XYZ file of C-alpha atoms in Angstrom:
756
model
C 126.470 -3.919 60.740
C 125.327 -7.227 58.702
C 125.489 -10.748 59.833
C 127.790 -13.222 58.690
C 127.503 -14.576 55.165
C 128.003 -17.912 53.868
C 131.653 -18.570 53.715
C 132.546 -16.036 56.106
C 135.059 -17.418 58.803
C 133.744 -18.176 62.487
C 136.714 -17.301 64.066
C 139.871 -15.268 63.412
C 142.931 -14.849 65.375
C 141.279 -16.172 68.693
C 138.308 -13.884 67.970
C 134.659 -15.418 67.619
C 133.130 -13.352 64.684
C 129.603 -11.457 65.558
C 129.133 -9.744 62.280
C 130.374 -7.739 59.425
C 131.064 -4.083 59.946
C 131.682 -3.636 56.555
C 133.525 -4.425 53.225
C 135.255 -2.642 50.334
C 137.610 -3.703 47.657
C 140.533 -4.867 49.730
C 138.910 -6.604 52.571
C 136.430 -7.137 55.270
C 136.185 -5.756 58.585
C 134.395 -7.844 61.246
C 133.155 -7.291 64.974
C 134.942 -10.054 66.893
C 135.059 -10.969 70.463
C 138.094 -12.313 72.667
C 137.597 -15.069 74.908
C 137.938 -12.410 77.866
C 135.134 -10.641 76.147
C 136.836 -7.641 74.634
C 135.389 -6.408 71.679
C 137.458 -5.763 68.559
C 137.262 -4.498 64.904
C 139.145 -6.960 62.867
C 140.363 -6.230 59.080
C 140.835 -9.273 56.905
C 142.439 -9.150 53.669
C 140.842 -10.482 50.743
C 142.421 -14.040 49.536
C 142.871 -12.219 46.246
C 144.918 -9.650 47.503
C 146.916 -11.603 50.158
C 149.101 -13.069 47.424
C 149.939 -9.796 46.148
C 153.508 -9.170 47.804
C 153.174 -5.185 47.128
C 149.751 -5.432 48.832
C 151.119 -7.603 51.890
C 154.065 -4.769 52.200
C 151.501 -2.042 52.375
C 149.286 -3.883 55.055
C 152.501 -4.595 57.055
C 153.442 -0.855 56.991
C 149.907 -0.018 58.106
C 149.805 -2.612 60.856
C 153.437 -1.331 61.875
C 152.123 2.392 61.720
C 149.263 1.764 63.743
C 151.294 -0.230 66.463
C 153.981 2.734 66.768
C 151.071 5.037 67.917
C 150.726 5.699 71.665
C 147.847 7.664 72.449
C 144.607 7.530 74.310
C 142.831 9.435 71.443
C 143.937 6.989 68.748
C 142.361 3.566 68.485
C 145.173 1.183 69.651
C 145.982 -2.359 67.989
C 145.219 -5.180 70.010
C 146.419 -8.062 67.711
C 147.647 -8.747 64.022
C 149.058 -11.271 61.518
C 150.571 -10.044 58.181
C 152.376 -13.198 57.580
C 149.366 -15.628 57.558
C 147.523 -17.050 54.711
C 144.737 -14.696 55.357
C 146.513 -11.364 56.674
C 144.591 -9.753 59.403
C 144.346 -6.569 62.054
C 142.455 -6.193 64.954
C 142.044 -2.843 67.070
C 139.872 -1.766 69.850
C 136.136 -1.317 68.876
C 134.955 1.925 69.871
C 130.939 1.872 69.634
C 130.667 5.485 69.086
C 129.395 7.266 65.878
C 132.030 9.200 63.418
C 132.186 12.956 63.525
C 130.762 12.844 59.810
C 127.560 10.821 60.895
C 127.194 13.229 63.924
C 127.493 16.466 61.860
C 125.172 14.676 59.302
C 122.398 13.832 62.008
C 122.684 16.661 64.365
C 124.306 19.541 62.594
C 127.392 21.521 63.540
C 129.164 21.366 66.918
C 129.017 24.455 69.279
C 132.461 26.212 69.776
C 133.394 24.429 72.926
C 132.902 20.847 71.331
C 135.115 22.089 68.388
C 137.780 23.192 70.740
C 137.787 19.878 72.813
C 137.778 18.031 69.617
C 140.988 20.202 68.053
C 142.735 19.886 71.242
C 142.472 15.843 71.684
C 142.999 15.068 67.885
C 146.095 17.704 68.118
C 147.276 15.371 70.597
C 146.899 12.309 68.621
C 148.493 13.799 65.706
C 151.405 14.527 68.098
C 151.756 10.932 68.717
C 151.515 9.834 65.135
C 154.576 12.730 64.515
C 156.314 11.540 67.575
C 156.225 7.991 66.004
C 158.026 9.484 62.811
C 154.641 8.689 60.663
C 152.276 11.026 58.754
C 148.724 9.711 58.720
C 147.679 11.428 55.426
C 143.795 10.783 55.770
C 142.736 12.976 58.887
C 138.909 13.360 57.870
C 135.739 13.249 59.717
C 134.756 9.569 58.753
C 138.117 8.576 60.501
C 137.247 10.287 63.839
C 135.128 8.519 66.337
C 133.350 10.363 69.403
C 133.112 8.840 72.406
C 132.277 10.133 75.926
C 135.628 11.034 77.185
C 136.915 12.427 73.875
C 137.358 11.478 70.207
C 139.487 8.834 68.559
C 141.493 8.809 65.502
C 141.303 5.615 63.442
C 142.523 4.211 60.042
C 146.267 4.164 59.527
C 145.752 2.321 56.241
C 147.723 5.359 53.904
C 149.770 6.142 57.007
C 153.572 6.006 56.409
C 157.059 7.197 57.629
C 157.646 11.001 57.028
C 161.050 10.243 55.297
C 160.115 6.853 53.524
C 159.141 6.446 49.767
C 155.625 6.174 49.013
C 154.335 3.011 47.418
C 152.249 4.916 44.984
C 152.261 5.881 41.729
C 153.954 9.089 40.743
C 151.175 12.092 40.601
C 148.855 9.973 42.323
C 146.467 11.921 44.931
C 146.759 10.186 48.375
C 143.906 10.904 50.595
C 140.660 12.272 50.831
C 139.687 15.154 48.510
C 138.304 17.989 50.690
C 140.604 17.225 53.779
C 143.849 16.746 52.020
C 146.439 19.913 52.023
C 147.442 21.661 48.888
C 150.830 19.512 48.318
C 149.029 16.641 48.258
C 146.139 18.092 46.083
C 148.735 18.483 43.619
C 149.628 15.144 43.257
C 153.068 15.631 45.593
C 151.572 13.251 48.101
C 155.246 11.524 48.302
C 156.640 14.814 49.985
C 153.508 15.496 52.113
C 154.709 15.864 55.838
C 153.142 16.292 59.298
C 151.987 19.850 58.241
C 149.676 18.078 55.825
C 148.165 16.376 58.617
C 147.618 19.642 60.204
C 145.738 21.280 57.185
C 143.641 18.408 57.231
C 142.840 18.999 60.799
C 142.029 22.526 60.256
C 139.329 21.097 57.213
C 137.820 18.682 59.879
C 137.560 21.100 62.655
C 135.802 23.828 60.168
C 133.715 20.762 59.048
C 132.848 20.289 62.599
C 131.915 24.074 63.266
C 130.012 24.773 60.013
C 128.672 21.541 58.628
C 130.411 21.508 55.429
C 134.024 21.259 54.226
C 135.878 24.554 53.800
C 136.764 23.843 50.216
C 133.001 22.864 49.314
C 132.122 19.433 47.897
C 131.371 17.961 44.458
C 133.554 16.832 41.484
C 137.208 16.001 42.659
C 138.879 18.171 40.187
C 136.869 21.296 41.465
C 137.689 20.286 45.215
C 141.334 20.065 44.320
C 141.574 23.205 42.329
C 139.823 25.266 45.263
C 141.864 23.445 47.639
C 145.216 24.868 46.071
C 144.023 28.298 44.663
C 140.843 29.388 47.077
C 140.564 30.790 50.294
C 138.730 28.359 52.728
C 135.079 29.300 53.482
C 134.659 29.847 57.297
C 131.260 31.336 57.301
C 129.633 30.427 60.274
C 132.836 30.180 62.571
C 132.024 33.274 64.632
C 134.285 32.462 67.631
C 137.535 34.857 66.709
C 140.208 32.737 68.262
C 138.474 29.635 66.501
C 138.377 31.445 63.366
C 142.298 32.548 63.650
C 143.375 29.001 64.459
C 141.726 27.579 61.301
C 143.150 30.422 59.180
C 146.774 29.122 60.210
C 146.041 25.449 60.055
C 144.331 26.057 56.542
C 147.611 28.205 55.169
C 148.438 27.340 51.692
C 152.396 27.458 52.746
C 153.177 24.262 54.908
C 155.632 26.172 56.670
C 153.224 28.684 57.898
C 151.217 26.201 59.747
C 151.633 25.497 63.397
C 152.703 22.054 64.450
C 150.257 19.669 66.166
C 152.061 20.065 69.547
C 151.636 23.710 69.402
C 147.926 23.258 68.999
C 147.652 21.399 72.032
C 149.075 24.447 74.156
C 147.191 26.989 72.267
C 143.670 25.904 72.696
C 142.616 27.112 75.800
C 139.570 24.709 76.549
C 139.350 22.186 79.337
C 139.168 18.435 78.109
C 137.124 15.698 79.933
C 138.720 13.961 82.600
C 138.796 10.178 83.294
C 135.286 8.807 83.548
C 133.647 11.926 82.398
C 130.121 12.341 80.772
C 129.859 13.549 77.264
C 129.160 16.887 78.698
C 131.687 18.144 76.022
C 129.229 17.491 73.472
C 125.775 18.851 72.719
C 122.817 16.702 74.339
C 121.580 14.924 71.073
C 125.087 13.823 70.464
C 125.529 12.599 73.854
C 122.270 10.708 73.562
C 123.438 8.948 70.536
C 126.781 7.665 71.970
C 125.104 6.544 75.076
C 122.471 4.459 72.931
C 125.628 3.082 71.037
C 127.351 2.105 74.297
C 124.163 0.670 75.954
C 123.744 -1.657 72.728
C 127.090 -3.095 73.681
C 125.811 -4.415 76.921
C 123.371 -7.041 74.928
C 126.511 -8.557 73.007
C 127.367 -11.032 75.730
C 123.924 -12.934 75.259
C 124.331 -13.337 71.425
C 124.078 -16.824 70.445
C 126.968 -18.666 69.513
C 128.316 -17.624 65.964
C 127.618 -20.712 63.615
C 128.284 -20.056 59.872
C 129.587 -23.164 58.182
C 127.244 -23.797 55.543
C 125.456 -21.864 52.490
C 122.210 -23.112 54.116
C 122.541 -20.783 57.137
C 119.214 -18.927 57.383
C 119.250 -15.404 57.633
C 118.804 -13.451 60.980
C 115.387 -12.925 62.106
C 114.633 -8.907 61.866
C 114.982 -8.376 65.608
C 118.735 -9.874 65.528
C 119.691 -7.988 62.380
C 118.423 -4.919 64.010
C 120.504 -5.571 67.021
C 123.429 -6.198 64.603
C 122.761 -2.454 63.241
C 122.815 -0.952 66.554
C 126.159 -2.689 67.936
C 127.804 -1.675 64.457
C 127.032 2.107 65.203
C 124.354 2.214 62.314
C 120.560 3.199 63.097
C 120.245 4.356 66.449
C 116.776 3.025 68.384
C 114.441 5.658 69.292
C 112.394 5.912 72.402
C 109.172 7.375 72.145
C 109.821 10.687 73.611
C 112.710 10.961 70.938
C 110.302 10.671 68.163
C 107.816 13.266 69.314
C 109.193 16.317 67.416
C 108.267 14.384 63.957
C 104.974 15.192 62.686
C 102.686 11.938 62.064
C 99.694 12.565 59.344
C 97.813 9.269 59.103
C 95.292 8.561 56.381
C 92.485 10.422 55.565
C 89.122 9.411 57.577
C 86.962 9.740 54.670
C 86.630 5.835 53.533
C 89.051 6.307 50.513
C 91.324 3.268 52.042
C 88.899 0.864 52.359
C 89.818 -2.846 52.877
C 90.337 -4.891 49.635
C 88.271 -7.953 49.076
C 91.081 -10.000 50.518
C 91.731 -8.106 53.505
C 95.286 -6.688 52.863
C 96.150 -3.123 53.565
C 99.701 -1.839 52.836
C 101.322 1.479 53.065
C 103.063 3.923 50.860
C 105.005 6.282 53.417
C 105.545 9.774 52.424
C 109.039 11.297 53.978
C 108.417 15.126 53.253
C 109.404 18.518 54.394
C 106.011 19.709 55.521
C 106.954 22.701 57.937
C 110.367 23.856 56.487
C 111.930 25.789 53.694
C 110.579 23.410 50.999
C 107.280 22.870 52.689
C 105.354 23.853 49.478
C 107.052 21.245 47.576
C 106.537 18.446 50.605
C 102.774 19.212 50.569
C 102.669 19.298 46.995
C 104.088 15.541 47.045
C 102.363 14.211 49.800
C 99.007 15.161 47.737
C 100.136 13.786 44.351
C 100.814 10.426 46.551
C 97.415 10.403 48.001
C 95.896 10.684 44.633
C 97.499 8.017 43.240
C 96.591 5.858 46.172
C 92.861 7.042 45.611
C 93.182 6.067 41.998
C 94.284 2.540 42.871
C 91.872 2.132 45.492
C 89.080 2.732 43.359
C 89.695 -0.304 41.447
C 87.047 -3.028 42.056
C 89.403 -5.660 41.418
C 92.511 -4.511 43.675
C 94.320 -7.373 45.239
C 94.982 -5.306 48.033
C 94.107 -1.579 49.672
C 97.004 0.708 49.971
C 97.074 3.405 52.979
C 99.302 6.618 53.104
C 101.383 7.523 56.126
C 103.313 10.927 56.279
C 105.972 11.779 58.347
C 107.325 15.378 58.420
C 111.257 16.041 58.915
C 110.880 19.897 58.486
C 113.914 20.071 56.266
C 116.401 19.022 59.163
C 118.872 16.400 58.285
C 118.603 15.026 61.906
C 114.801 14.843 61.923
C 115.286 13.067 58.372
C 117.131 10.243 60.099
C 114.621 9.852 62.392
C 111.828 9.814 59.963
C 113.677 6.957 58.046
C 114.142 4.812 61.183
C 110.329 5.025 61.912
C 109.575 4.230 58.373
C 111.936 1.321 58.479
C 110.570 -0.259 61.788
C 106.855 -0.353 60.235
C 106.919 -3.802 58.269
C 103.436 -2.616 56.427
C 105.420 0.106 54.464
C 106.165 -1.174 51.067
C 108.022 1.729 49.878
C 108.517 5.381 50.678
C 108.331 8.679 48.398
C 110.726 11.233 49.389
C 112.680 13.029 51.025
C 111.948 16.610 49.946
C 115.550 18.146 49.961
C 119.079 17.200 49.206
C 120.494 17.213 52.733
C 117.617 15.274 54.261
C 117.832 12.601 51.614
C 121.558 12.328 52.145
C 121.188 11.912 55.841
C 118.260 9.228 55.667
C 119.896 6.994 53.183
C 121.684 4.617 55.318
C 118.534 3.883 57.396
C 116.457 3.056 54.326
C 119.386 1.044 53.012
C 119.997 -1.181 56.024
C 116.153 -1.919 55.793
C 116.193 -2.550 51.961
C 113.043 -0.359 51.883
C 112.580 0.949 48.490
C 112.858 4.937 48.612
C 112.187 7.241 45.296
C 112.636 10.897 45.424
C 111.519 13.418 42.851
C 113.160 16.479 44.328
C 116.405 15.587 45.786
C 118.806 16.287 42.556
C 122.461 15.770 43.803
C 124.594 14.362 41.298
C 125.891 11.479 43.614
C 125.199 10.050 46.832
C 127.137 8.089 49.455
C 127.767 4.316 48.292
C 124.912 1.882 49.238
C 125.067 -1.648 49.755
C 121.361 -2.893 48.875
C 120.790 -0.076 46.173
C 117.046 0.589 47.412
C 117.404 4.352 46.724
C 116.045 5.827 43.468
C 116.473 9.481 42.274
C 113.301 9.379 40.060
C 114.237 13.159 38.758
C 117.314 14.585 36.566
C 120.071 15.425 38.891
C 121.856 19.196 38.744
C 124.013 17.708 36.311
C 121.451 16.474 33.791
C 119.711 19.658 33.976
C 122.999 21.688 32.745
C 122.263 19.907 29.435
C 118.947 21.503 28.470
C 120.137 25.052 29.957
C 123.144 24.901 27.391
C 120.935 23.530 24.508
C 118.831 26.548 25.331
C 121.232 29.322 25.876
C 124.070 28.420 23.423
C 122.722 26.524 20.478
C 121.537 29.820 18.938
C 123.410 32.222 16.490
C 123.618 35.143 18.723
C 125.288 33.410 21.679
C 128.930 32.514 21.569
C 129.785 33.061 25.518
C 127.944 31.840 28.555
C 128.395 34.086 31.859
C 127.663 31.604 34.652
C 127.220 33.376 38.095
C 127.346 30.705 41.009
C 125.961 32.304 44.127
C 126.896 30.247 47.366
C 123.840 31.584 49.107
C 122.151 28.767 46.823
C 124.401 26.006 48.801
C 124.946 22.707 47.031
C 122.259 23.022 44.487
C 123.628 26.461 43.066
C 127.262 24.792 42.963
C 126.450 21.637 41.453
C 124.129 23.194 38.830
C 126.889 26.342 37.906
C 129.586 23.716 38.022
C 128.045 21.051 35.587
C 126.859 24.136 33.335
C 130.173 25.133 33.135
C 131.861 21.720 32.518
C 129.206 20.674 29.912
C 129.264 23.791 27.911
C 132.439 23.146 26.030
C 131.327 19.291 25.563
C 128.034 20.155 23.910
C 128.618 23.220 21.932
C 131.361 25.262 20.493
C 130.686 28.183 22.569
C 132.817 29.176 25.918
C 132.155 30.343 29.315
C 132.873 33.043 31.938
C 132.161 31.699 35.378
C 132.169 33.461 38.616
C 131.682 32.566 42.132
C 130.331 34.824 44.759
C 130.394 34.429 48.722
C 126.991 33.583 50.599
C 125.325 36.825 51.538
C 126.993 39.082 49.014
C 124.137 42.034 48.598
C 125.634 43.721 45.819
C 125.721 41.902 42.545
C 126.489 44.893 40.273
C 130.232 44.301 40.002
C 129.957 40.486 39.251
C 127.619 41.109 36.552
C 129.850 43.749 35.166
C 132.607 41.506 35.191
C 130.459 38.738 33.148
C 129.698 41.419 30.592
C 133.323 42.766 30.546
C 134.270 39.490 29.530
C 132.009 39.364 26.492
C 129.208 37.143 27.877
C 126.184 37.262 25.780
C 124.040 34.978 27.667
C 123.611 34.811 31.579
C 122.848 31.718 33.838
C 122.459 32.257 37.518
C 122.744 29.482 40.003
C 121.475 30.229 43.310
C 118.416 30.848 45.289
C 115.243 33.267 44.600
C 116.767 36.229 46.655
C 119.982 36.208 44.792
C 118.128 35.835 41.254
C 116.359 38.742 42.160
C 119.646 40.933 42.917
C 120.966 39.589 39.521
C 117.976 40.587 37.861
C 118.078 44.053 39.075
C 122.037 44.412 38.424
C 121.365 43.339 35.006
C 118.502 45.358 33.941
C 120.779 48.227 34.854
C 123.112 47.616 31.865
C 122.591 47.581 28.173
C 122.448 43.846 27.975
C 119.805 42.607 26.047
C 120.641 38.900 25.653
C 119.068 35.870 27.273
C 119.237 35.523 31.132
C 118.200 32.082 32.879
C 117.988 30.931 36.457
C 117.996 27.326 37.999
C 114.504 26.164 39.199
C 115.679 26.889 42.855
C 115.180 30.424 42.172
C 111.881 29.847 40.543
C 109.694 31.030 43.750
C 107.191 33.853 44.337
C 109.851 35.647 46.051
C 111.881 36.321 42.917
C 108.897 37.753 41.245
C 108.143 40.007 44.158
C 111.824 41.138 44.603
C 112.694 41.466 41.122
C 109.538 43.531 40.125
C 109.582 44.552 36.390
C 113.084 43.288 35.979
C 112.134 39.580 36.182
C 110.315 40.116 32.676
C 111.803 37.667 30.275
C 114.034 35.395 32.676
C 113.620 31.755 31.865
C 114.016 28.899 34.185
C 114.736 25.246 33.512
C 113.004 22.905 35.988
C 112.819 19.005 36.523
C 109.067 19.506 37.526
C 106.117 19.771 34.721
C 103.143 22.098 34.683
C 100.142 19.871 35.104
C 97.719 22.828 35.099
C 98.644 24.800 38.373
C 101.984 25.980 38.040
C 101.300 28.536 35.395
C 97.379 28.847 35.471
C 97.220 27.593 32.218
C 96.440 24.357 30.524
C 99.213 21.945 31.305
C 100.816 18.773 29.977
C 98.371 16.509 27.598
C 97.358 13.332 29.607
C 96.996 15.052 32.974
C 93.500 16.158 32.621
C 92.175 13.316 34.965
C 94.997 14.187 37.313
C 93.925 18.055 37.455
C 90.558 17.324 37.737
C 90.766 14.894 40.819
C 93.413 17.310 42.470
C 91.095 19.913 42.291
C 87.838 18.059 43.583
C 89.833 16.770 46.611
C 92.018 19.769 47.543
C 90.343 22.462 46.099
C 93.226 23.818 43.885
C 95.056 23.044 41.068
C 98.429 20.895 41.678
C 101.495 22.676 42.250
C 104.910 21.890 41.174
C 106.423 18.360 42.258
C 102.782 16.947 42.462
C 102.376 15.438 39.139
C 105.950 13.712 39.767
C 104.988 12.183 43.015
C 101.718 10.819 41.627
C 103.489 9.224 38.765
C 106.389 7.330 41.104
C 103.356 6.308 43.710
C 101.927 4.728 40.504
C 105.014 2.976 39.490
C 105.138 1.347 42.883
C 101.802 0.464 43.119
C 101.902 -1.198 39.780
C 105.178 -3.216 40.572
C 103.530 -4.252 43.978
C 100.373 -5.501 41.891
C 102.583 -7.437 39.529
C 104.579 -9.019 42.195
C 101.353 -10.224 44.167
C 99.740 -11.535 40.873
C 102.748 -13.260 40.023
C 103.222 -14.767 43.642
C 99.208 -15.866 43.470
C 99.630 -17.545 40.197
C 103.225 -19.082 41.041
C 105.047 -17.497 38.056
C 107.943 -15.776 37.531
C 106.805 -12.521 37.032
C 104.898 -10.882 34.033
C 106.781 -9.958 30.907
C 106.148 -8.791 27.160
C 104.304 -5.871 26.047
C 103.252 -2.991 28.347
C 100.051 -3.168 30.560
C 97.524 -0.712 32.054
C 98.993 0.439 35.269
C 96.384 1.373 38.360
C 97.494 4.876 38.528
C 97.096 6.094 34.745
C 100.436 5.167 33.301
C 101.779 1.919 31.682
C 104.594 -0.490 32.484
C 106.761 -2.691 30.578
C 109.440 -5.111 31.005
C 110.058 -7.894 33.370
C 109.456 -7.627 37.384
C 111.645 -9.825 39.203
C 109.938 -11.758 41.861
C 112.939 -12.604 43.968
C 112.484 -12.200 47.750
C 110.191 -13.581 50.021
C 106.640 -12.599 50.488
C 105.140 -12.400 54.081
C 102.290 -14.490 55.391
C 99.601 -12.104 53.981
C 101.198 -12.027 50.564
C 103.120 -8.801 51.138
C 106.017 -8.882 48.677
C 109.362 -8.619 50.277
C 111.204 -5.300 50.348
C 114.248 -6.863 48.272
C 111.690 -7.915 45.627
C 110.139 -4.662 45.324
C 113.247 -2.838 44.877
C 114.321 -5.294 42.127
C 110.989 -4.606 40.268
C 111.240 -1.067 40.392
C 114.892 -1.165 39.344
C 113.785 -3.278 36.053
C 110.668 -1.287 35.737
C 109.667 1.226 32.831
C 106.617 3.554 33.460
C 104.799 6.192 31.332
C 103.588 8.839 33.768
C 101.742 11.975 33.000
C 105.138 13.950 33.613
C 107.738 11.803 31.959
C 108.720 8.136 31.275
C 110.307 6.354 34.321
C 113.265 4.083 33.986
C 116.439 3.611 35.874
C 119.928 2.832 34.876
C 121.467 -0.190 36.275
C 124.591 0.999 37.853
C 123.599 4.116 40.004
C 119.601 3.797 39.674
C 119.363 7.319 38.617
C 116.650 8.242 36.129
C 117.310 7.975 32.499
C 117.137 10.771 30.264
C 117.257 14.547 30.548
C 113.604 15.494 30.520
C 113.076 19.038 31.685
C 110.752 21.671 31.429
C 110.948 25.529 30.340
C 109.114 28.380 32.028
C 109.147 32.096 31.589
C 108.515 35.046 33.895
C 105.754 37.108 32.480
C 103.578 39.763 33.558
C 104.375 39.071 37.339
C 103.579 35.130 36.984
C 105.356 31.978 35.819
C 104.339 30.888 32.353
C 104.719 27.199 31.012
C 106.667 27.160 27.752
C 106.605 23.363 27.455
C 109.363 20.662 27.615
C 112.849 21.981 27.196
C 114.062 21.433 23.790
C 116.751 19.037 23.097
C 119.112 19.197 20.410
C 118.908 17.439 17.282
C 121.126 14.199 16.882
């Protein structure tokens, strides 16, 4: 939660406002407190919509719908005024986290928790349907967890089961991935209570497995899979739960059980009055307890004063408290953080104090003990070398140090790492995290702290919307990498159809890479594709390969992991196929070479990382000689994949911090004009905003550094770094090409680009 802004009201309908819980295109949600001390979440409609009669009609309908639902498992309305100049709706404030937040931080729930969740939410839906309503947006983000059970929230698009929808014909209403086939086809006006049961099935499958049953990604693909594919229930081992989910997720609405039937069919005790959160895992119960404990301090909050534009921003401690109250970042005791591995600075004198005595920190958020530990360690080494280079300057205006925290590739630990970095005011920016899931889980904490975060190896196509835009994806996404894949495989005279094998063993990385390649082929070339998706754990890829070749595929792209790539290589070698074959970089691991053996020969890989002299064992990219020499000297080995990229983005950060410090010292507005030498081996050009308030020792404000990085252009040894204004993703599709030859990976150079 954020503090109130200038222009926000101090009171609404008898509630004193304490802060902002959130905001969107239609309105703002505040945390308020009545004179009696009760907390409420108050949705206030923006003035530009308050005058729209159609919008008012929809808001009246939402209020009426919410008032009609009488269930202890649905958040009740406590007040409303839909006719005032500024319409508002107040509901009871529940400090518990959402189900989506819990799964992101703590992983899937155990079977008993899912049973309890299903039984109580079925009761909430029974009350909704008993009032003649359809919720139409049952999803993890609309379920709050408390000690005594879940709470269903947000009746914003609920409507009477027989009413005419106030939406355009064919409009999909609801959340893709959690809506029923009858809504996915655009027939939302006809969706009835059976649709809510289907959505509940999706929600429970998500709670049990940690992923939606029809995957994620592009909306069109999600809707297609919802209508045509069977749900992915891998990981649901309990037979009763699996059978129940199968019935809830039936394509035919008439085949689904009613919500009231689910309550009687789920044989699981539910929490009683005053029960503790023993129906949930210990780490989830701790989250709930901490959120509830934060509420005890609310009566001591100072009186709300927010009448002038000159109102100062709240102190860090207060802003932090408000975040706790809203169910944002969780405060952690010393014992809670003990599982996170902390690696301090090297005790070798490399990070000695600057002449000015200022010493600030670059954070490294990495997987050092999990599945991506090789990439995490390579990135840590790249950061340390960039810091060494900066600190070797005799004229440095400050000294940099490195602080490394290990998340082990676990999203829950990733959140704790992010919160630790956010609390450390000496941390200027953070490089990482290593993996996609860890990045997605950590983003809220970094965004709340406005702490610059630059990842070089998390490549998802999109991430949840963020308020402060402190996140920079400093590597091409899976979608961007699809372009050089298509160019390499289809811009040749002997290839007309590309077979795309998407192996779900590779997770979201495989799905996004395969889907984007399939989508981009007709956009970039005159060629066609034949895509195939195989379930996770498929051991025999021979039939799939035969199908691809039977449909006249004369080139093959494999999207998946190293083990699956080796199976594909062996299956392909057993056929007469002689065309080009390629895999995404996630399969480019020693395991692929070991398992594929001789059948790996000739396979190519498109990778977002360069070879700076160590990946292939051959001379690397031009301009990297000093970096390679320094790496060998300090670590006794050539740099591995991702090390050069981490080195580059650390240099970018150091350059922008130095520019901000220099600007503040001179009292100017920031350097502009031609490129200047950077402290880590590259060049930077363009303006560097000086917005933000430096600390007493001259340390730039985090917001100012975010703005500076967003406006920067940096020539590194691996690529040119610049970010687009809207999403702050890397501009350009620079990629690198490798080939398996003689039992190793040979670097072929930058991936070719089509001639314009």
